Structure formats: C-alpha cells, structure tokens
XYZ file of N, CA and C in Angstrom:
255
model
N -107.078 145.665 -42.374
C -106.596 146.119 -41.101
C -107.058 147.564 -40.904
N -107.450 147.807 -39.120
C -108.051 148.978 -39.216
C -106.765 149.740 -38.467
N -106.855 151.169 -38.628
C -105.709 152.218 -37.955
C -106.775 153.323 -37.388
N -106.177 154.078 -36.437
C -107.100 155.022 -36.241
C -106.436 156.013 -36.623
N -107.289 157.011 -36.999
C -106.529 158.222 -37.589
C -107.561 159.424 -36.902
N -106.512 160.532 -36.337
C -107.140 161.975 -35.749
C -106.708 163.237 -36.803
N -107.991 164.019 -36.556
C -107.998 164.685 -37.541
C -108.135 165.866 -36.820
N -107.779 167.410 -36.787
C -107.818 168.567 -36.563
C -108.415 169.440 -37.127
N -109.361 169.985 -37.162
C -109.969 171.160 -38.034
C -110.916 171.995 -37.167
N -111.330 173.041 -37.698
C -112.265 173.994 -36.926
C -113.124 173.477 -36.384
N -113.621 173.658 -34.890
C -114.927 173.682 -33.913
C -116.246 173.105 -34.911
N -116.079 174.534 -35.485
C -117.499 174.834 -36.197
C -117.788 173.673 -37.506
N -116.495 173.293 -37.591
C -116.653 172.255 -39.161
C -117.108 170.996 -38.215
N -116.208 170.883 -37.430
C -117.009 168.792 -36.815
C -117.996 169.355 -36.327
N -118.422 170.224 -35.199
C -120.003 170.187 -35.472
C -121.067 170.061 -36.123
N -120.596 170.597 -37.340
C -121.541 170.331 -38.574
C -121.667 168.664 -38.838
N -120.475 168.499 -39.036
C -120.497 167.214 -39.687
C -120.916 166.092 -38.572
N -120.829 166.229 -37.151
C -121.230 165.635 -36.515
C -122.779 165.816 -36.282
N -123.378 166.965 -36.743
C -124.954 167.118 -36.782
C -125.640 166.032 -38.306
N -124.832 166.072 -39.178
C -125.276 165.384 -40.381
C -125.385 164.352 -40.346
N -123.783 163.785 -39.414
C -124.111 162.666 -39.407
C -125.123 161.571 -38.451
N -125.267 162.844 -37.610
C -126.901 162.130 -36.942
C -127.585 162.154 -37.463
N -127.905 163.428 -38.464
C -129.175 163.216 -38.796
C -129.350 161.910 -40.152
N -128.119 161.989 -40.636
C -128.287 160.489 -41.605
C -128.133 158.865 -40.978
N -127.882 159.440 -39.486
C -127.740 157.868 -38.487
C -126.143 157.375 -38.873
N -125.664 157.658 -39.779
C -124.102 157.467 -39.673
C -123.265 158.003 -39.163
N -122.290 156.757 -38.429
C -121.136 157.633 -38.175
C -120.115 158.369 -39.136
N -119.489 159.005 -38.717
C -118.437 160.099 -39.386
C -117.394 159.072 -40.255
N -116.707 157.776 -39.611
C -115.977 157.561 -40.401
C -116.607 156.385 -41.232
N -117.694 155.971 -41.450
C -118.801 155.489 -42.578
C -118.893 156.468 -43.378
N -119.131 157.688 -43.237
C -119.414 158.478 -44.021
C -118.004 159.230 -45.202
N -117.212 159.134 -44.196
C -115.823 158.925 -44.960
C -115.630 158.458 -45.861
N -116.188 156.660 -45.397
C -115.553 156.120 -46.373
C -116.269 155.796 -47.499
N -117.746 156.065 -47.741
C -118.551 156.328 -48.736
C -118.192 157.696 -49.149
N -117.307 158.856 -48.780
C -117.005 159.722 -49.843
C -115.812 159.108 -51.216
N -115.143 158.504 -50.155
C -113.567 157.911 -50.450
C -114.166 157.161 -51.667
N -115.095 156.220 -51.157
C -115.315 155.299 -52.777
C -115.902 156.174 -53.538
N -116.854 156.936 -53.442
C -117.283 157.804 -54.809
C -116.558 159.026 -55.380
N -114.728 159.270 -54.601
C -114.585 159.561 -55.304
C -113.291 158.777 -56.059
N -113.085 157.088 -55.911
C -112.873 156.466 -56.378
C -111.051 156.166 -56.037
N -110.693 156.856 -54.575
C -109.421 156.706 -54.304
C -109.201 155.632 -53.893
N -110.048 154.627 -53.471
C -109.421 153.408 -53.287
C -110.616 152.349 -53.999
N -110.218 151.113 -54.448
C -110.823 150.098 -54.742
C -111.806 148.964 -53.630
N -112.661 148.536 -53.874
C -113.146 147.838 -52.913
C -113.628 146.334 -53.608
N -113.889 145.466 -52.701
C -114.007 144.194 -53.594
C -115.025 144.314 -54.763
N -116.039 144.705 -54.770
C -116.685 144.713 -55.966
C -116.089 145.402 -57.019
N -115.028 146.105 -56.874
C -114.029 146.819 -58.050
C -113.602 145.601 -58.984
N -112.778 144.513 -58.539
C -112.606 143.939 -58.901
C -113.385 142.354 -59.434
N -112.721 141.962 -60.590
C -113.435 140.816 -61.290
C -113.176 139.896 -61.197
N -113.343 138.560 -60.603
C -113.437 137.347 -60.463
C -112.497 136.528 -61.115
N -111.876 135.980 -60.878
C -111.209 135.441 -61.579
C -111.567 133.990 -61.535
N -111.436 132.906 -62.822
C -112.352 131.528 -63.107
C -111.946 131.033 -61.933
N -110.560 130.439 -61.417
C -110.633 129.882 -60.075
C -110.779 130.975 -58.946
N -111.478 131.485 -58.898
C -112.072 131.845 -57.720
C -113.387 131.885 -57.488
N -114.003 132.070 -58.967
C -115.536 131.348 -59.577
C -115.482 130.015 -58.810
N -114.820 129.335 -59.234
C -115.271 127.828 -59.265
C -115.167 127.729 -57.949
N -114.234 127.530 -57.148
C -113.951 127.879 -55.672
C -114.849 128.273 -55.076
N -115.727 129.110 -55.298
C -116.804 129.941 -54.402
C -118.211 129.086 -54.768
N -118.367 128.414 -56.127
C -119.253 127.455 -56.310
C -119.132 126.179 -55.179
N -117.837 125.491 -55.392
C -117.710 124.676 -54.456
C -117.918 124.472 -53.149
N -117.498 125.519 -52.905
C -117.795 126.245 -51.506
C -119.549 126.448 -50.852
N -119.879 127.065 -52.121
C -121.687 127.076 -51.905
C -122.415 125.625 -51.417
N -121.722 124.963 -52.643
C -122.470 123.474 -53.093
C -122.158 122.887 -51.508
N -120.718 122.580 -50.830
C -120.501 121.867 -50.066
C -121.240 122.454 -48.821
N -121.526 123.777 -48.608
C -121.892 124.250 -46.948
C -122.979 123.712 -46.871
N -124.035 123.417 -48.149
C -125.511 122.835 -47.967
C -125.562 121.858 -47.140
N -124.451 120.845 -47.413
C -124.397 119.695 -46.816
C -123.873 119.314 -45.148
N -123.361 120.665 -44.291
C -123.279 121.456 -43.492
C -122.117 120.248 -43.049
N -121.366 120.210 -44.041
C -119.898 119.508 -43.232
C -119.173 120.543 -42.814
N -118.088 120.114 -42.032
C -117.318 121.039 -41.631
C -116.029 121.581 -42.626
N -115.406 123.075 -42.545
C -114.702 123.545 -43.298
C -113.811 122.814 -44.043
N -112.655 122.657 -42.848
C -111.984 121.628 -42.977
C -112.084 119.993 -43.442
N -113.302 119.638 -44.068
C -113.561 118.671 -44.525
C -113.830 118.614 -46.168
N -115.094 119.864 -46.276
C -114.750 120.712 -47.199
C -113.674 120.532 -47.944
N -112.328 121.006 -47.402
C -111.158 121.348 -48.394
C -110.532 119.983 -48.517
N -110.879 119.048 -47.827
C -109.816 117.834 -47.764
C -110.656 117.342 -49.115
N -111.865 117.050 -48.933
C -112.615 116.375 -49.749
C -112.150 116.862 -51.434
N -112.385 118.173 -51.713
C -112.138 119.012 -52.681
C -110.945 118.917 -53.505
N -109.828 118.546 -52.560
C -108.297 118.160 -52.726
C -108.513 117.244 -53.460
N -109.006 115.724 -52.568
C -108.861 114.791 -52.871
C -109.607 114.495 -54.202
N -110.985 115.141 -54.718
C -111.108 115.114 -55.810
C -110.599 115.467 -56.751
N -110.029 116.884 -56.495
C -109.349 117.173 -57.509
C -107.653 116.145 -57.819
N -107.278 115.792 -56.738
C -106.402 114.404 -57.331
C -106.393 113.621 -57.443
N -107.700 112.920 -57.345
C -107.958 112.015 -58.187
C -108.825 111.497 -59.287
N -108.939 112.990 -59.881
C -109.207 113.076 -61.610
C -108.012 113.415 -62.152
C-alpha cells in the first residue's frame, strides 16, 4: 500500500535534489527508496527466502500457465490433484 508523504526542508536542498534527479532520469521518491534499501531499513522481497511450499507453488504455477488455462482452473485442477493422491 502506497501513502503519500510531504516533506519540508530548505529551497536550496530540493533543488538540488530535484536537479540530480533529472539528471539520473529518476524520480525523487525512486530515489528514496533505493537509499532506504541500501541502507537496509526495510526488507524487500528478495530479502527474503523461499520457503519449499512456495517453491513448489510457483513451479506449478509456471508449468500450468504454458498450457494457457485459466487461473482459476489452474487452482481447481491443483486441488484436485493434490486430493487425490
């Protein structure tokens, strides 16, 4: 979920930072939030490690879209195999 958040500081400081961030083509709060992860205050999905059913899940998931059924068919199917092994 996104929030907006306003921030107050000197003239002369968002100018700057609004010149940088043209000249790197990013916006200001991209650039934020690549400070935020390097300096490691919040986690992002690649932080975290996989867990086996969510492995397998995401295999399944691969294997079945090839076959370009629909989502919801997908999961029925998946169910039903899995109850009836």
């Amino acid at each position: 979920m996104y929030a907006k958040l306003t921030l107050r500081m000197d003239k002369k400081i968002i100018d700057k930072v609004r010149r940088i961030s043209h000249k790197k083509g990013k916006l200001i709060t991209q650039m934020l939030f690549e400070y935020f992860q390097k300096e490691g205050i919040f986690k992002t999905n690649e932080d975290y490690e996989e867990t086996p059913i969510v492995k397998k899940l995401t295999s399944i998931i691969k294997a079945r879209l090839k076959t370009k059924m629909p989502f919801t068919q997908i999961i029925l199917q998946t169910l039903l195999t899995k109850i009836a092994s």
